[in-house]
XYZ file of C-alpha atoms in Angstrom:
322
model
C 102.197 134.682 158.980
C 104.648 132.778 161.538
C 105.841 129.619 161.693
C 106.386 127.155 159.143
C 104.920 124.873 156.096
C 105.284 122.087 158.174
C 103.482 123.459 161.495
C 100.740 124.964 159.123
C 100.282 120.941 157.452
C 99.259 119.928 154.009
C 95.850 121.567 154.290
C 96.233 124.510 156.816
C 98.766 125.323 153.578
C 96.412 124.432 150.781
C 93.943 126.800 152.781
C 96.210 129.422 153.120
C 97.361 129.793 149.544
C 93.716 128.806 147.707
C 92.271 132.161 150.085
C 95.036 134.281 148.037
C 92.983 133.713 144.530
C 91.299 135.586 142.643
C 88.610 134.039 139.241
C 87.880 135.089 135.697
C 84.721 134.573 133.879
C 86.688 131.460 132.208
C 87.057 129.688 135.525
C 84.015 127.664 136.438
C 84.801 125.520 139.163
C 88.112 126.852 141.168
C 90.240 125.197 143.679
C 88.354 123.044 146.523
C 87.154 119.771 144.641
C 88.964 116.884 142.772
C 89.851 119.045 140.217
C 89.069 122.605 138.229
C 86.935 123.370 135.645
C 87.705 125.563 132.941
C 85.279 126.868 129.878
C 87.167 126.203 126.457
C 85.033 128.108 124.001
C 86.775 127.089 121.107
C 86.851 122.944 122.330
C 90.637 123.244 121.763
C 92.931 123.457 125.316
C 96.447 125.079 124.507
C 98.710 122.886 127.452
C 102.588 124.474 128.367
C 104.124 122.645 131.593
C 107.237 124.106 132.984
C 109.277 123.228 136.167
C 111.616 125.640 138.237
C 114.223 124.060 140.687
C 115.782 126.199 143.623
C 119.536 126.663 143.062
C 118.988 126.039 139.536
C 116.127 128.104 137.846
C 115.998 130.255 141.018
C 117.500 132.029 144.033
C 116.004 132.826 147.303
C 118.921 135.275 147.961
C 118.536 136.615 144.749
C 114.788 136.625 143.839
C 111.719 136.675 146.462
C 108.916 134.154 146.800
C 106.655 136.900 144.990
C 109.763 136.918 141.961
C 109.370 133.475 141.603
C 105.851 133.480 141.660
C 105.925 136.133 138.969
C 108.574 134.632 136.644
C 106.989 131.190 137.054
C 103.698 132.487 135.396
C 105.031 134.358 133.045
C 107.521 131.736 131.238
C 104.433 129.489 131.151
C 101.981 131.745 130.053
C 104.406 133.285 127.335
C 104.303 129.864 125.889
C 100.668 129.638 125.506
C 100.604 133.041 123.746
C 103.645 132.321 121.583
C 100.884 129.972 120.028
C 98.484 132.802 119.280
C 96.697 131.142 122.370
C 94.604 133.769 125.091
C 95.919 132.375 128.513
C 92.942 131.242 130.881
C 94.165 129.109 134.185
C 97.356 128.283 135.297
C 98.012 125.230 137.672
C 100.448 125.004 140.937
C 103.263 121.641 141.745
C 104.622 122.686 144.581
C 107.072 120.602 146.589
C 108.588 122.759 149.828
C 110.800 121.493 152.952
C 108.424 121.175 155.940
C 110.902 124.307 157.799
C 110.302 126.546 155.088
C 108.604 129.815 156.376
C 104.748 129.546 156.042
C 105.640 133.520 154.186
C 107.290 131.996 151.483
C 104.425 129.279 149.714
C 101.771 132.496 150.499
C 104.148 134.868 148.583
C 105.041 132.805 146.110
C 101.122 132.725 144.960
C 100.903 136.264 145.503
C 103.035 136.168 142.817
C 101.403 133.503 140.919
C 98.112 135.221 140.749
C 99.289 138.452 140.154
C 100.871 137.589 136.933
C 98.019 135.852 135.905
C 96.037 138.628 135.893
C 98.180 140.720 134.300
C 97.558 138.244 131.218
C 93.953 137.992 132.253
C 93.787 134.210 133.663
C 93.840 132.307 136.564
C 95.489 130.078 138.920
C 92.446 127.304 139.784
C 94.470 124.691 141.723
C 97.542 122.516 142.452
C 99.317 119.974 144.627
C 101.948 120.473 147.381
C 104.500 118.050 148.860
C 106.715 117.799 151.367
C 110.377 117.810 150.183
C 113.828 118.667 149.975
C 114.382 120.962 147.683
C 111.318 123.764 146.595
C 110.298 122.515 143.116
C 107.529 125.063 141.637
C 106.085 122.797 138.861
C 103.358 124.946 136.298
C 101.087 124.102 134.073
C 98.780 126.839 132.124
C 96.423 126.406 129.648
C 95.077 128.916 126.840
C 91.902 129.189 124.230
C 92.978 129.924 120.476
C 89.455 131.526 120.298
C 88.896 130.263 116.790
C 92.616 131.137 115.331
C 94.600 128.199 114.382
C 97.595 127.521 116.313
C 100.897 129.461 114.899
C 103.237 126.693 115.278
C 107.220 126.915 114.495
C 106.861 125.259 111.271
C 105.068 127.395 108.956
C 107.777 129.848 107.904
C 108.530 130.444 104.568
C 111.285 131.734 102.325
C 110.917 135.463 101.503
C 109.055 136.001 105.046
C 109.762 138.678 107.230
C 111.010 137.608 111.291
C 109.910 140.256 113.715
C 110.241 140.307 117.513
C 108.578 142.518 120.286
C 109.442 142.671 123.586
C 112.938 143.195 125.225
C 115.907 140.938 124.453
C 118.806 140.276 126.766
C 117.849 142.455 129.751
C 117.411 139.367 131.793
C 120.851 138.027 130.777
C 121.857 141.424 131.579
C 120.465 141.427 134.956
C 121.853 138.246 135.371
C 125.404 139.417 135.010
C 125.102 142.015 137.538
C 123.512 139.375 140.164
C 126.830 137.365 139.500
C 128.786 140.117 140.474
C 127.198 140.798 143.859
C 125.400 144.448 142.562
C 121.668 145.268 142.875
C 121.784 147.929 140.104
C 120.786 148.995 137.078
C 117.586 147.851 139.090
C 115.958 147.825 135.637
C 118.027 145.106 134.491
C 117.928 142.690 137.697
C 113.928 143.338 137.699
C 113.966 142.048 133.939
C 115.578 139.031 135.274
C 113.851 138.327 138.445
C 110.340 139.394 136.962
C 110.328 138.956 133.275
C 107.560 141.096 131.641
C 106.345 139.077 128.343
C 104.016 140.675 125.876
C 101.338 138.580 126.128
C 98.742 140.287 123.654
C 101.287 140.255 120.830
C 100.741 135.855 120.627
C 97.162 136.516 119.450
C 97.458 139.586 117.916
C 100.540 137.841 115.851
C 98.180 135.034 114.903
C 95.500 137.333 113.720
C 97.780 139.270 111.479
C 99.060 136.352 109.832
C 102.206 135.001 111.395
C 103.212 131.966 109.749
C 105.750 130.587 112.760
C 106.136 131.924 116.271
C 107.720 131.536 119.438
C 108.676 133.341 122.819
C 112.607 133.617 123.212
C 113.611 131.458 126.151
C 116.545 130.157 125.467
C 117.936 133.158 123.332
C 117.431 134.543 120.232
C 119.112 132.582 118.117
C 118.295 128.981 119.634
C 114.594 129.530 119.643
C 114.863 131.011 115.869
C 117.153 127.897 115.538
C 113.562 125.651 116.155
C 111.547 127.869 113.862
C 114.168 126.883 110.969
C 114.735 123.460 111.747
C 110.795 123.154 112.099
C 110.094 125.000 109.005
C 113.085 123.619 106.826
C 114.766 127.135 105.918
C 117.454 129.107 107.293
C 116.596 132.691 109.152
C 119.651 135.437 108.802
C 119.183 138.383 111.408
C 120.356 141.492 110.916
C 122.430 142.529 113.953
C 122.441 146.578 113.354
C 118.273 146.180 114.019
C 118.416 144.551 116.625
C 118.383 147.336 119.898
C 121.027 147.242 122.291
C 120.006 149.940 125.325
C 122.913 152.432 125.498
C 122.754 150.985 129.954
C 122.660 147.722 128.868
C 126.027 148.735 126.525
C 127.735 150.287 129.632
C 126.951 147.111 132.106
C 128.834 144.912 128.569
C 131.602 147.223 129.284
C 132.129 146.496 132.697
C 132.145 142.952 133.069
C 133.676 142.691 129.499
C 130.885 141.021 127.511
C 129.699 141.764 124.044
C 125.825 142.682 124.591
C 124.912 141.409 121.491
C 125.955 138.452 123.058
C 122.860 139.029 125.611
C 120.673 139.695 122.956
C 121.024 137.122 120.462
C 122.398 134.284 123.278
C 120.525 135.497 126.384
C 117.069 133.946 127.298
C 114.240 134.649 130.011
C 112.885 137.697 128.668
C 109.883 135.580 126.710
C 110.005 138.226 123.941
C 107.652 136.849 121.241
C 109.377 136.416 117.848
C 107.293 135.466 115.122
C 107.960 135.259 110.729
C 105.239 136.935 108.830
C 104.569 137.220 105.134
C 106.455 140.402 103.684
C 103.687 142.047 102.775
C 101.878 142.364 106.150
C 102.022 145.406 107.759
C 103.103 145.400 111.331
C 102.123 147.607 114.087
C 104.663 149.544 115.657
C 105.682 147.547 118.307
C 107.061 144.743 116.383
C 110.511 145.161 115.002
C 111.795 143.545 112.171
C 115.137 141.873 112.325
C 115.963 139.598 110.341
C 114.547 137.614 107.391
C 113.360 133.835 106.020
C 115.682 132.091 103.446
C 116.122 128.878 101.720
C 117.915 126.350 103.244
C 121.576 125.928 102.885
C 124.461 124.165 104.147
C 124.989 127.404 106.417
C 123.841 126.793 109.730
C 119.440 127.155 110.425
C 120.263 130.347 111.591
C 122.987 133.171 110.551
C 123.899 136.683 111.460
C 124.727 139.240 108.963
C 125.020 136.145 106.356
C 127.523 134.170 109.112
C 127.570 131.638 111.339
C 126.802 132.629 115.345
C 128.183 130.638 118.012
C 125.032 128.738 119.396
C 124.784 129.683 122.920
C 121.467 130.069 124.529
C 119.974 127.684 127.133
C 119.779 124.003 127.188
C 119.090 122.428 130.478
C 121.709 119.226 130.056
C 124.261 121.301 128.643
C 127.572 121.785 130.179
C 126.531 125.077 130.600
C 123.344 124.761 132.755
C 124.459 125.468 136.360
C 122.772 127.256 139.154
C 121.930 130.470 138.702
């Protein structure tokens, strides 16, 4: 397509993108009237929003429209699966300069909807705007199919803390980005397109996890909310946690500890969840770690220690543009 959002108009662009869609069996009334309608079998709606701001949560000389679309899905649908929640429908904020290339919006919900599918839902409408800056504002929603929500206060003393899914490849990818390099492409992919395991939320919830979240902001800050919620202190184990022998060898090179990635680096929406000892876990989870009483150690510790915090946190001194 040529030209520009602002040449196409509001609803040449709402056409445009709505044609891109695809449905599910959950969506009963898509994009095209005052609003969507979406079955809720279990008459409770799982709700995550999320908001992504160009020059801070993303780069266009970085990441593609479709990236964007992708990671924007995916860190909103993690969350409703970190709840033990299936993901259904997924709606679209978009604000966009009026001289943005027409390409970009229609990639972007290439993206969108191709994620989506990957965790079986849908996108079934939206808003755009006319702004300065693009501003790609989520929302998805999720059926707990008759499981109770797994919240991040229900861990207990004596349970296990597993994870599954890949931990500071994004932070990894990151780094290289920084540098001005496009390779280990492995790495940059995990950070431009994060892949989250979205079957593991429910699956989680019907094996009995008793807390759960996906790691956004790094290991140890999300675990950090799972303690404080819970009122106990989790100690991880740092020799079980993986470090990739490539991910090793890009620490090297810019002169980083990767544990550092792992334990402080979010974006990969790994799901990490605490489960009675006695459950047995399929093979992808990994267990890491375990639940204590509190003490007056920190909510969470390494190898019995204190950590250094790190992780993400949006009005920290930290939190520039990518």
């Amino acid at each position: 397509m040529k030209g520009t959002v602002g040449e196409l108009g509001e609803f040449g662009l709402i056409r445009e993108l709505t044609s891109r869609l695809t449905s599910t069996r959950a969506v009963r009334l898509g994009p095209g009237d005052d609003a969507a309608v979406v079955a809720a079998p279990d008459r409770r709606v799982v709700a995550s929003t999320d908001v992504l701001l160009e020059g801070r949560h993303f780069r266009r000389d970085w990441s593609t429209a479709y990236d964007v679309g992708r990671k924007a899905a995916a860190q909103n649908l993690a969350d409703i699966a970190a709840m033990g929640a299936v993901p259904t429908a997924l709606l679209l904020g978009l604000v966009v300069p009026a001289d943005l290339p027409a390409t970009w919006p229609n990639e972007l919900m290439d993206g969108l909807r191709d994620e989506c599918q990957v965790a079986g839902a849908a996108v079934v409408g939206g808003d755009v705007v006319r702004g300065d800056t693009i501003t790609v504002a989520i929302t998805a929603l999720g059926d707990l199919r008759n499981q109770d929500p797994v919240t991040r206060s229900g861990a207990q003393p004596g349970d296990v803390v597993a994870v599954t899914g890949w931990l500071g490849w994004s932070a990894a990818g990151h780094a290289v980005l920084s540098r001005g390099f496009r390779s280990p492409r492995a790495f940059v992919e995990a950070h431009r397109r994060p892949e989250p395991p979205y079957h593991a939320g429910p699956a989680a919830a019907g094996l009995g996890a008793t807390a759960m979240t996906d790691v956004s902001d790094g290991l140890v800050a999300d675990l950090g909310h799972i303690a404080e919620a819970s009122k106990v202190r989790i100690d991880l184990r740092s020799g079980d946690v993986d470090i990739p022998t490539q991910m090793s060898d890009i620490a090297q090179a810019v002169g980083v500890d990767p544990l550092q990635w792992v334990l402080n680096g979010g974006e990969d929406h790994a799901i990490v969840a605490t489960f009675p000892p006695d459950v047995k876990l399929p093979a992808r989870w990994k267990v890491i770690g375990e639940v204590l009483n509190p003490s007056a150690l920190p909510y969470v510790t390494v190898d019995g220690a204190p950590w250094a915090h790190g992780g993400w946190d949006h009005f920290g001194d930290e939190a520039g543009a990518e």
